Short mmCIF file of C-alpha atoms in Angstrom, two decimals:
data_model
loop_
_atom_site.label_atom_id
_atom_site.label_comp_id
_atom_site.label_asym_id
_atom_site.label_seq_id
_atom_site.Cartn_x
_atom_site.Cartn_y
_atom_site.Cartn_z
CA UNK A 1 -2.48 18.09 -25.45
CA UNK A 2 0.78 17.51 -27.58
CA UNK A 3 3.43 15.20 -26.28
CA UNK A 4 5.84 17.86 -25.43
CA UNK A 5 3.27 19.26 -22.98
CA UNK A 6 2.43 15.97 -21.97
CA UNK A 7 6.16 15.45 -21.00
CA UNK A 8 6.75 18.48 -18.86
CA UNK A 9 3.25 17.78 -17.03
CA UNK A 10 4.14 13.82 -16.10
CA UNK A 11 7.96 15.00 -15.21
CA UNK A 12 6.37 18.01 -12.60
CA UNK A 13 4.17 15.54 -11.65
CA UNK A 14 6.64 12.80 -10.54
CA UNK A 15 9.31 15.06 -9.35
CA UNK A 16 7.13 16.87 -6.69
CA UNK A 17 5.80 13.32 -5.92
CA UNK A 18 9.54 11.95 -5.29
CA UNK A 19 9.93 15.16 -3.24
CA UNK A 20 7.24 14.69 -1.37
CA UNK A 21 8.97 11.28 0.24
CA UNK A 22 12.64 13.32 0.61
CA UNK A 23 11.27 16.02 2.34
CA UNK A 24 9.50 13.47 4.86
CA UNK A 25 12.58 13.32 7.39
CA UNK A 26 13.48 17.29 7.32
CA UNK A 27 11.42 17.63 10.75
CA UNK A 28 12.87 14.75 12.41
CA UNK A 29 16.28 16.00 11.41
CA UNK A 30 15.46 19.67 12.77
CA UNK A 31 13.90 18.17 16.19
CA UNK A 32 16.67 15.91 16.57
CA UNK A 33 19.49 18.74 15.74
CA UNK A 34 17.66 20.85 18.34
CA UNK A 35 16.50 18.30 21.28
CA UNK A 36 19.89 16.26 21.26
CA UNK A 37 22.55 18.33 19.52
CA UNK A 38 21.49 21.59 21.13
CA UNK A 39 21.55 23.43 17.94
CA UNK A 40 19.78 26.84 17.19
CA UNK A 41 18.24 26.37 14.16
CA UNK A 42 16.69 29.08 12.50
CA UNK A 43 16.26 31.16 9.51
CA UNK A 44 18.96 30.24 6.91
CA UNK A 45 20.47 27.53 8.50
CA UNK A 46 16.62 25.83 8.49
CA UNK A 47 16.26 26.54 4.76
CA UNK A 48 19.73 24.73 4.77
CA UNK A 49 18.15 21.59 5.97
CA UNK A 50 16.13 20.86 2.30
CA UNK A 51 19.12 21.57 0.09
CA UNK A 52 19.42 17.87 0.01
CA UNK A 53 15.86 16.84 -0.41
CA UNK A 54 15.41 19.32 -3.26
CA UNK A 55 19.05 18.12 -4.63
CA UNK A 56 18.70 14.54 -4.67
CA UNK A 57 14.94 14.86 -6.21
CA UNK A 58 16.15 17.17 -8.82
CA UNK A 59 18.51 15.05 -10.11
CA UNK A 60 16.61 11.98 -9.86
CA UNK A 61 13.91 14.50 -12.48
CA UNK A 62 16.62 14.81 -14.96
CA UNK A 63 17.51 11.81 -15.90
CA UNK A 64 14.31 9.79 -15.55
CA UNK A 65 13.38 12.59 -17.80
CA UNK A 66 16.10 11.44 -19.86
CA UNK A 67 14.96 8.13 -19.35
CA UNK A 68 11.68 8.26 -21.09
CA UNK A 69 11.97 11.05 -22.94
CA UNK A 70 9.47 9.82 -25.66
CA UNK A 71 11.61 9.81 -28.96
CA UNK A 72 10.70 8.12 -31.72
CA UNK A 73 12.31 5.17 -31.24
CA UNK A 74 10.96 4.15 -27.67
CA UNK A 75 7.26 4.78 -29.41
CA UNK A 76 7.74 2.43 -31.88
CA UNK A 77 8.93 -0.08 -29.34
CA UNK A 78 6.22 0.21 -27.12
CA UNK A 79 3.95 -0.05 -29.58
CA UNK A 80 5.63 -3.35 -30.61
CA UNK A 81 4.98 -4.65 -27.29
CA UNK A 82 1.98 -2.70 -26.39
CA UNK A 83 0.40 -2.90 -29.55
CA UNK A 84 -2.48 -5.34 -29.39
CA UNK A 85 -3.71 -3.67 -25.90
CA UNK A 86 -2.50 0.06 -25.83
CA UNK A 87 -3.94 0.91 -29.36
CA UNK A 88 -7.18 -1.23 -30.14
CA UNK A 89 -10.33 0.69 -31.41
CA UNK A 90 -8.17 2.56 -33.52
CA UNK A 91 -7.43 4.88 -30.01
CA UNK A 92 -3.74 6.09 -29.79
CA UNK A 93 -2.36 6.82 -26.02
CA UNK A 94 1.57 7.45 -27.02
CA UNK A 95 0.96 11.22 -26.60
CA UNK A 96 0.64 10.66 -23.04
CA UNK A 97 4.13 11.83 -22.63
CA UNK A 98 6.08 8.97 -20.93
CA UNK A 99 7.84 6.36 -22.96
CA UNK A 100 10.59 4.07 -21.49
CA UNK A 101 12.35 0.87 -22.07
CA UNK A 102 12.31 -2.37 -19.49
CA UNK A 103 15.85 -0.92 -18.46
CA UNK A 104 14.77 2.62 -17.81
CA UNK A 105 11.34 1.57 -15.79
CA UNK A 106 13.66 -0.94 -13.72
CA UNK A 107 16.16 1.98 -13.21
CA UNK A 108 13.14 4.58 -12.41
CA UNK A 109 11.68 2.50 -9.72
CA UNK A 110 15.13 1.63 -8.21
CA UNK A 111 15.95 5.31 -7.93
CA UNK A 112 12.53 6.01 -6.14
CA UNK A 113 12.36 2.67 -3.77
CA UNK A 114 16.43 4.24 -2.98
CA UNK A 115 14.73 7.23 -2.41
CA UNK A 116 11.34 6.24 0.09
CA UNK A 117 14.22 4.20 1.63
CA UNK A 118 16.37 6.71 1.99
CA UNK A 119 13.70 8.71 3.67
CA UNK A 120 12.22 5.96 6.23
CA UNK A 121 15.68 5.38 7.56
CA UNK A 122 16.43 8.48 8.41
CA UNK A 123 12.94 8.99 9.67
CA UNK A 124 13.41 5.83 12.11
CA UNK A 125 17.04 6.34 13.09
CA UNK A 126 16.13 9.85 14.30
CA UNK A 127 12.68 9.18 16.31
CA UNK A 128 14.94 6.29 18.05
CA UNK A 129 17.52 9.13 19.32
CA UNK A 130 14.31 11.34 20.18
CA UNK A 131 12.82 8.43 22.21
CA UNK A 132 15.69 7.64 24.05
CA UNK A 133 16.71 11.53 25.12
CA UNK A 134 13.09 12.34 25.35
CA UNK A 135 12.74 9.28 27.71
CA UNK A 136 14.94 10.57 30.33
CA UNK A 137 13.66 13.83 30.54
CA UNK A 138 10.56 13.75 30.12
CA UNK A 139 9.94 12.12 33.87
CA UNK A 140 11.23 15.84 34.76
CA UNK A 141 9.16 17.78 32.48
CA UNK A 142 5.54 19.50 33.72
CA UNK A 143 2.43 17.97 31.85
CA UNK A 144 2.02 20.63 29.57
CA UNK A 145 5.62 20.25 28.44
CA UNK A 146 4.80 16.46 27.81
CA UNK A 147 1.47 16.97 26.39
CA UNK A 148 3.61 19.07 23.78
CA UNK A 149 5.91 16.44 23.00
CA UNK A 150 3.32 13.92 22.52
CA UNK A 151 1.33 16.28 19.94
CA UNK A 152 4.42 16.75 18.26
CA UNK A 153 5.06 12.74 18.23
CA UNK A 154 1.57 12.20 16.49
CA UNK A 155 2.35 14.84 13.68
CA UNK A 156 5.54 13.42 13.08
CA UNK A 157 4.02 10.11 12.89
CA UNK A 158 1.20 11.16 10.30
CA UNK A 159 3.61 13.00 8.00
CA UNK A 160 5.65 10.36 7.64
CA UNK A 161 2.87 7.60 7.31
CA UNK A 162 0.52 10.03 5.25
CA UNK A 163 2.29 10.09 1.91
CA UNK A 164 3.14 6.54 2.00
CA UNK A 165 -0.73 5.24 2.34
CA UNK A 166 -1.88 7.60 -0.40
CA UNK A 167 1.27 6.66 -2.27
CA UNK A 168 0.24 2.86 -2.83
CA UNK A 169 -3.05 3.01 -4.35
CA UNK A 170 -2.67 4.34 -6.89
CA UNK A 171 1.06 2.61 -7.48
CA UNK A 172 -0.30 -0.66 -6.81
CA UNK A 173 -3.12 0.23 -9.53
CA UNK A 174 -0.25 1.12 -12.01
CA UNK A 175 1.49 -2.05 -11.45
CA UNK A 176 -1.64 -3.71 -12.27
CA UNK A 177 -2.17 -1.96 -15.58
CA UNK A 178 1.61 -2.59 -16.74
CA UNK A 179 1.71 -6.64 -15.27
CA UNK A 180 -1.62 -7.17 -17.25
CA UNK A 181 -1.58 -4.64 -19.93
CA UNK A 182 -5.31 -3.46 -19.31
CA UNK A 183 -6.12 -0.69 -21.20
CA UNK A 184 -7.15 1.68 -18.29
CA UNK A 185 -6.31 4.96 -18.68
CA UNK A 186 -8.85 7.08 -17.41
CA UNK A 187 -8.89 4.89 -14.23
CA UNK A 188 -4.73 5.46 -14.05
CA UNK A 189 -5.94 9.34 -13.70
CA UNK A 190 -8.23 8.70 -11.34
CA UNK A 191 -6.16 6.78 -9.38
CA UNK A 192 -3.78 9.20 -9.41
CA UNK A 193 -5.06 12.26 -8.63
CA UNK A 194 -4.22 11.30 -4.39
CA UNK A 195 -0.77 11.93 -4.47
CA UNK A 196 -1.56 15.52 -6.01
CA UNK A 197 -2.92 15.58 -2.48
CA UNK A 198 0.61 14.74 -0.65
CA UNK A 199 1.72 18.61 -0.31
CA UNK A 200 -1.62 19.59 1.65
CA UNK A 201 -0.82 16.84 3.99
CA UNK A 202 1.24 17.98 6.04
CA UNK A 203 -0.19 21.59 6.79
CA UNK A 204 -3.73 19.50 7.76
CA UNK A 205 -2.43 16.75 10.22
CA UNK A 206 -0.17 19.79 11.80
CA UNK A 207 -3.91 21.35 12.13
CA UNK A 208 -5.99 18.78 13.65
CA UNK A 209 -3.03 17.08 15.82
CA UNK A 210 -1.95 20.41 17.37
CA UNK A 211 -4.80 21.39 20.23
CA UNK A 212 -3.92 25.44 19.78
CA UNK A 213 -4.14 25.50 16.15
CA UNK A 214 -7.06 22.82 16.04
CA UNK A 215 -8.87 24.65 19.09
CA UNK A 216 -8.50 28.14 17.15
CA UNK A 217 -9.75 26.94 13.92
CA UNK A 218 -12.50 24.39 14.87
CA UNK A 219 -13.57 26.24 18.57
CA UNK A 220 -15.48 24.03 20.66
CA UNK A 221 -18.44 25.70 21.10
CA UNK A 222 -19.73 24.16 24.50
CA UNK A 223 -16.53 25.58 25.71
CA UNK A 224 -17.51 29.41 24.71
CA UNK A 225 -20.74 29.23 25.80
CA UNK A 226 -19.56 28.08 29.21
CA UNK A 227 -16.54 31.25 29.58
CA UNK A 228 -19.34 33.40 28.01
CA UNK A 229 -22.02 32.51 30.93
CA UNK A 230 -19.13 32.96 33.01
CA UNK A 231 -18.16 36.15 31.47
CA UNK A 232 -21.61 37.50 31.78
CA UNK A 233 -22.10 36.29 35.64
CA UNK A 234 -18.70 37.83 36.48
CA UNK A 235 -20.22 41.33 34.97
#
């Protein structure tokens, strides 16, 4: 694959990764804008509620892409420093796309710690308002309205833990490779290849945390047979 290639795929493949982490507080936003601020949120003014996610990670795209845009001059310098690990048995890896100085890799992970940060904080200053209105009311509320709540909790929970545990394998892995200078690419792909799965996370712990969608799509089959006998008797 040429390096121009190469480039595009790594920059996709970071950007949707750093937008996996901004989008992480959008439903604690919307459930906080609708339990405590009383807002109707729908349609448009939903969509509304990514335009910063989808900003913020788009710029951060464009100039890390700037960053180590692989020009002839930041090959030659990593192969200066690389040299004696990155190119031995006459193998070449500098077509892998990526090619920054000590600056721009400090700057890079800066902008993406900013962003997880970011994130989190929102994501804990919002559950905290949820807890406390959700506290008072929920004494009130029937069981099935607090049974609700509490399967919405849990999702909330996984989404925003989810991305964050199969985030750090593979980035502690990378940080290995760089601090030692091992020579392991094909492992680096392996590694990676988890936070491709980041996007389906969501749409799964939504699935198995919510009874009515995990009840529809995985019936419990003791259950039918017991309304079918029932069914059947009735008749």
């Amino acid at each position: 694959m040429s390096t121009g290639l190469n480039f595009l795929f790594i920059s996709m493949y970071f950007y949707f990764v750093s937008l996996s982490f901004a989008l992480i507080p959008v439903p604690f936003v919307y459930r906080y804008l609708v339990l405590i601020k009383e807002r109707d949120i729908e349609g448009f003014a939903y969509l509304k509620l990514y335009i910063v996610p989808f900003a913020v990670t788009s710029i951060h795209m464009v100039y890390t892409s700037f960053l180590y845009y692989p020009s002839d001059e930041k090959i030659e310098f990593a192969k200066i420093l690389f040299h004696g690990v990155f190119m031995e048995n006459g193998s070449d890896h500098w077509n892998v796309g990526y090619v920054g100085t000590p600056i721009a890799t400090r700057t890079s992970v800066f902008d993406m710690s900013v962003i997880c940060n970011g994130s989190y904080s929102v994501v804990f200053w919002c559950s905290m308002k949820i807890y406390k209105n959700l506290k008072g009311k929920m004494a009130m509320a029937s069981a099935k309205t607090r049974d609700l709540q509490s399967q919405l909790t849990r999702i909330m929970i996984a989404q925003a833990v989810g991305p964050m545990v199969v985030f750090m394998l593979p980035v502690l892995f990378y940080t290995y490779c760089i601090v030692s200078q091992a020579d392991q690419i094909a492992l680096s792909i392996t590694f990676g290849l988890p936070l491709a799965w980041i996007p389906l996370a969501n749409p799964v712990v939504t699935i198995w945390f919510m009874k009515p969608y995990r009840n529809t799509i995985f019936p419990n089959k003791s259950v039918t047979s017991i309304q079918n006998i029932s069914s059947t008797q009735a008749s």
